[in-house]
Amino acid sequence: MILMTARYFIKDGHRDQVLADLKEMAQEIKKSEPGCISYQVWESNEHPNQFLLCEVYVDEPAADAHRRTPHFERIISGRIVPQLEKREREFFSNLID
């Protein structure tokens, strides 16, 4: 399994739109990405303009395929990234089940 975390630092005034876009993304993933085991969005308790995405994929090819989907290009690359001050991503491999 592969865990990908992404921390979104959202520009002021864009939080609600980013959240709406992420909800749409979650629906697209549920419909068309069987390799995605879990897709969760967390909000910082201290900084409401910071989200943490936690995504679990069955393997690295499934995680790679996710980033090549039309909905990733449309929603994440096209709409969300322009609303961010920055984005930090990390990938982790599971060591213990």
PDB file of C-alpha atoms in Angstrom:
ATOM      1  CA  MET A   1       0.000   0.000   0.000  1.00  0.00           C
ATOM      2  CA  ILE A   2       0.993   3.594  -0.589  1.00  0.00           C
ATOM      3  CA  LEU A   3      -0.024   6.552   1.600  1.00  0.00           C
ATOM      4  CA  MET A   4       0.132   9.998   0.076  1.00  0.00           C
ATOM      5  CA  THR A   5      -0.277  13.075   2.223  1.00  0.00           C
ATOM      6  CA  ALA A   6      -0.752  16.529   0.801  1.00  0.00           C
ATOM      7  CA  ARG A   7      -0.830  19.668   2.901  1.00  0.00           C
ATOM      8  CA  TYR A   8      -2.741  22.500   1.247  1.00  0.00           C
ATOM      9  CA  PHE A   9      -2.040  26.067   2.331  1.00  0.00           C
ATOM     10  CA  ILE A  10      -5.114  27.867   0.969  1.00  0.00           C
ATOM     11  CA  LYS A  11      -5.167  31.519  -0.040  1.00  0.00           C
ATOM     12  CA  ASP A  12      -7.433  33.721   2.098  1.00  0.00           C
ATOM     13  CA  GLY A  13     -11.022  33.696   0.891  1.00  0.00           C
ATOM     14  CA  HIS A  14     -10.713  30.399  -1.026  1.00  0.00           C
ATOM     15  CA  ARG A  15     -11.275  27.820   1.749  1.00  0.00           C
ATOM     16  CA  ASP A  16     -14.939  27.085   0.967  1.00  0.00           C
ATOM     17  CA  GLN A  17     -14.319  26.681  -2.770  1.00  0.00           C
ATOM     18  CA  VAL A  18     -11.359  24.371  -2.206  1.00  0.00           C
ATOM     19  CA  LEU A  19     -13.494  22.261   0.136  1.00  0.00           C
ATOM     20  CA  ALA A  20     -16.307  22.074  -2.437  1.00  0.00           C
ATOM     21  CA  ASP A  21     -13.816  21.050  -5.112  1.00  0.00           C
ATOM     22  CA  LEU A  22     -12.354  18.349  -2.843  1.00  0.00           C
ATOM     23  CA  LYS A  23     -15.838  16.957  -2.186  1.00  0.00           C
ATOM     24  CA  GLU A  24     -16.338  16.717  -5.943  1.00  0.00           C
ATOM     25  CA  MET A  25     -12.952  15.008  -6.256  1.00  0.00           C
ATOM     26  CA  ALA A  26     -13.893  12.460  -3.596  1.00  0.00           C
ATOM     27  CA  GLN A  27     -17.034  11.541  -5.539  1.00  0.00           C
ATOM     28  CA  GLU A  28     -15.061  11.101  -8.765  1.00  0.00           C
ATOM     29  CA  ILE A  29     -12.553   8.857  -6.990  1.00  0.00           C
ATOM     30  CA  LYS A  30     -15.311   6.691  -5.512  1.00  0.00           C
ATOM     31  CA  LYS A  31     -16.867   6.256  -8.962  1.00  0.00           C
ATOM     32  CA  SER A  32     -13.776   5.500 -10.997  1.00  0.00           C
ATOM     33  CA  GLU A  33     -10.693   4.613  -8.938  1.00  0.00           C
ATOM     34  CA  PRO A  34     -10.890   1.124  -7.410  1.00  0.00           C
ATOM     35  CA  GLY A  35      -7.172   1.372  -6.521  1.00  0.00           C
ATOM     36  CA  CYS A  36      -7.898   4.136  -4.003  1.00  0.00           C
ATOM     37  CA  ILE A  37      -8.669   2.533  -0.642  1.00  0.00           C
ATOM     38  CA  SER A  38      -9.201   5.766   1.309  1.00  0.00           C
ATOM     39  CA  TYR A  39      -9.443   9.486   0.520  1.00  0.00           C
ATOM     40  CA  GLN A  40      -9.750  11.753   3.557  1.00  0.00           C
ATOM     41  CA  VAL A  41      -9.545  15.522   3.967  1.00  0.00           C
ATOM     42  CA  TRP A  42      -8.642  16.983   7.365  1.00  0.00           C
ATOM     43  CA  GLU A  43      -8.716  20.606   8.478  1.00  0.00           C
ATOM     44  CA  SER A  44      -6.164  22.069  10.869  1.00  0.00           C
ATOM     45  CA  ASN A  45      -7.666  23.010  14.244  1.00  0.00           C
ATOM     46  CA  GLU A  46      -5.235  25.916  14.528  1.00  0.00           C
ATOM     47  CA  HIS A  47      -5.220  27.120  10.903  1.00  0.00           C
ATOM     48  CA  PRO A  48      -8.555  26.834   9.054  1.00  0.00           C
ATOM     49  CA  ASN A  49      -6.859  27.618   5.726  1.00  0.00           C
ATOM     50  CA  GLN A  50      -4.759  24.440   5.998  1.00  0.00           C
ATOM     51  CA  PHE A  51      -6.049  21.082   4.849  1.00  0.00           C
ATOM     52  CA  LEU A  52      -4.311  17.727   5.071  1.00  0.00           C
ATOM     53  CA  LEU A  53      -5.270  15.105   2.507  1.00  0.00           C
ATOM     54  CA  CYS A  54      -4.576  11.459   3.360  1.00  0.00           C
ATOM     55  CA  GLU A  55      -4.932   9.074   0.444  1.00  0.00           C
ATOM     56  CA  VAL A  56      -4.259   5.328   0.534  1.00  0.00           C
ATOM     57  CA  TYR A  57      -3.731   3.340  -2.668  1.00  0.00           C
ATOM     58  CA  VAL A  58      -3.359  -0.403  -3.190  1.00  0.00           C
ATOM     59  CA  ASP A  59       0.015   0.110  -4.861  1.00  0.00           C
ATOM     60  CA  GLU A  60       2.254   2.639  -6.581  1.00  0.00           C
ATOM     61  CA  PRO A  61       0.686   2.139 -10.043  1.00  0.00           C
ATOM     62  CA  ALA A  62      -2.735   3.021  -8.568  1.00  0.00           C
ATOM     63  CA  ALA A  63      -1.294   6.194  -7.005  1.00  0.00           C
ATOM     64  CA  ASP A  64       0.348   7.116 -10.312  1.00  0.00           C
ATOM     65  CA  ALA A  65      -2.863   6.434 -12.227  1.00  0.00           C
ATOM     66  CA  HIS A  66      -4.749   8.758  -9.880  1.00  0.00           C
ATOM     67  CA  ARG A  67      -2.566  11.697 -10.914  1.00  0.00           C
ATOM     68  CA  ARG A  68      -3.244  10.994 -14.602  1.00  0.00           C
ATOM     69  CA  THR A  69      -7.045  10.940 -14.424  1.00  0.00           C
ATOM     70  CA  PRO A  70      -9.097  13.593 -16.215  1.00  0.00           C
ATOM     71  CA  HIS A  71     -10.776  14.552 -12.921  1.00  0.00           C
ATOM     72  CA  PHE A  72      -7.368  15.119 -11.257  1.00  0.00           C
ATOM     73  CA  GLU A  73      -6.331  17.408 -14.108  1.00  0.00           C
ATOM     74  CA  ARG A  74      -9.655  19.252 -14.091  1.00  0.00           C
ATOM     75  CA  ILE A  75     -10.221  19.615 -10.338  1.00  0.00           C
ATOM     76  CA  ILE A  76      -6.818  19.486  -8.636  1.00  0.00           C
ATOM     77  CA  SER A  77      -4.512  20.940 -11.281  1.00  0.00           C
ATOM     78  CA  GLY A  78      -7.065  23.206 -12.919  1.00  0.00           C
ATOM     79  CA  ARG A  79      -9.097  24.568 -10.026  1.00  0.00           C
ATOM     80  CA  ILE A  80      -7.526  23.836  -6.639  1.00  0.00           C
ATOM     81  CA  VAL A  81      -3.803  24.450  -7.185  1.00  0.00           C
ATOM     82  CA  PRO A  82      -4.394  28.055  -8.362  1.00  0.00           C
ATOM     83  CA  GLN A  83      -6.192  28.713  -5.041  1.00  0.00           C
ATOM     84  CA  LEU A  84      -3.229  27.559  -2.932  1.00  0.00           C
ATOM     85  CA  GLU A  85      -0.301  29.498  -1.522  1.00  0.00           C
ATOM     86  CA  LYS A  86       1.618  26.210  -1.581  1.00  0.00           C
ATOM     87  CA  ARG A  87       1.219  22.443  -1.550  1.00  0.00           C
ATOM     88  CA  GLU A  88       3.480  19.910   0.138  1.00  0.00           C
ATOM     89  CA  ARG A  89       3.220  16.212  -0.748  1.00  0.00           C
ATOM     90  CA  GLU A  90       4.837  13.101   0.727  1.00  0.00           C
ATOM     91  CA  PHE A  91       4.568   9.413  -0.130  1.00  0.00           C
ATOM     92  CA  PHE A  92       4.885   6.599   2.374  1.00  0.00           C
ATOM     93  CA  SER A  93       5.125   2.812   2.035  1.00  0.00           C
ATOM     94  CA  ASN A  94       3.388   0.567   4.559  1.00  0.00           C
ATOM     95  CA  LEU A  95       5.751  -1.375   6.816  1.00  0.00           C
ATOM     96  CA  ILE A  96       3.361  -3.141   9.210  1.00  0.00           C
ATOM     97  CA  ASP A  97      -0.225  -4.271   8.553  1.00  0.00           C
TER      98      ASP A  97
END
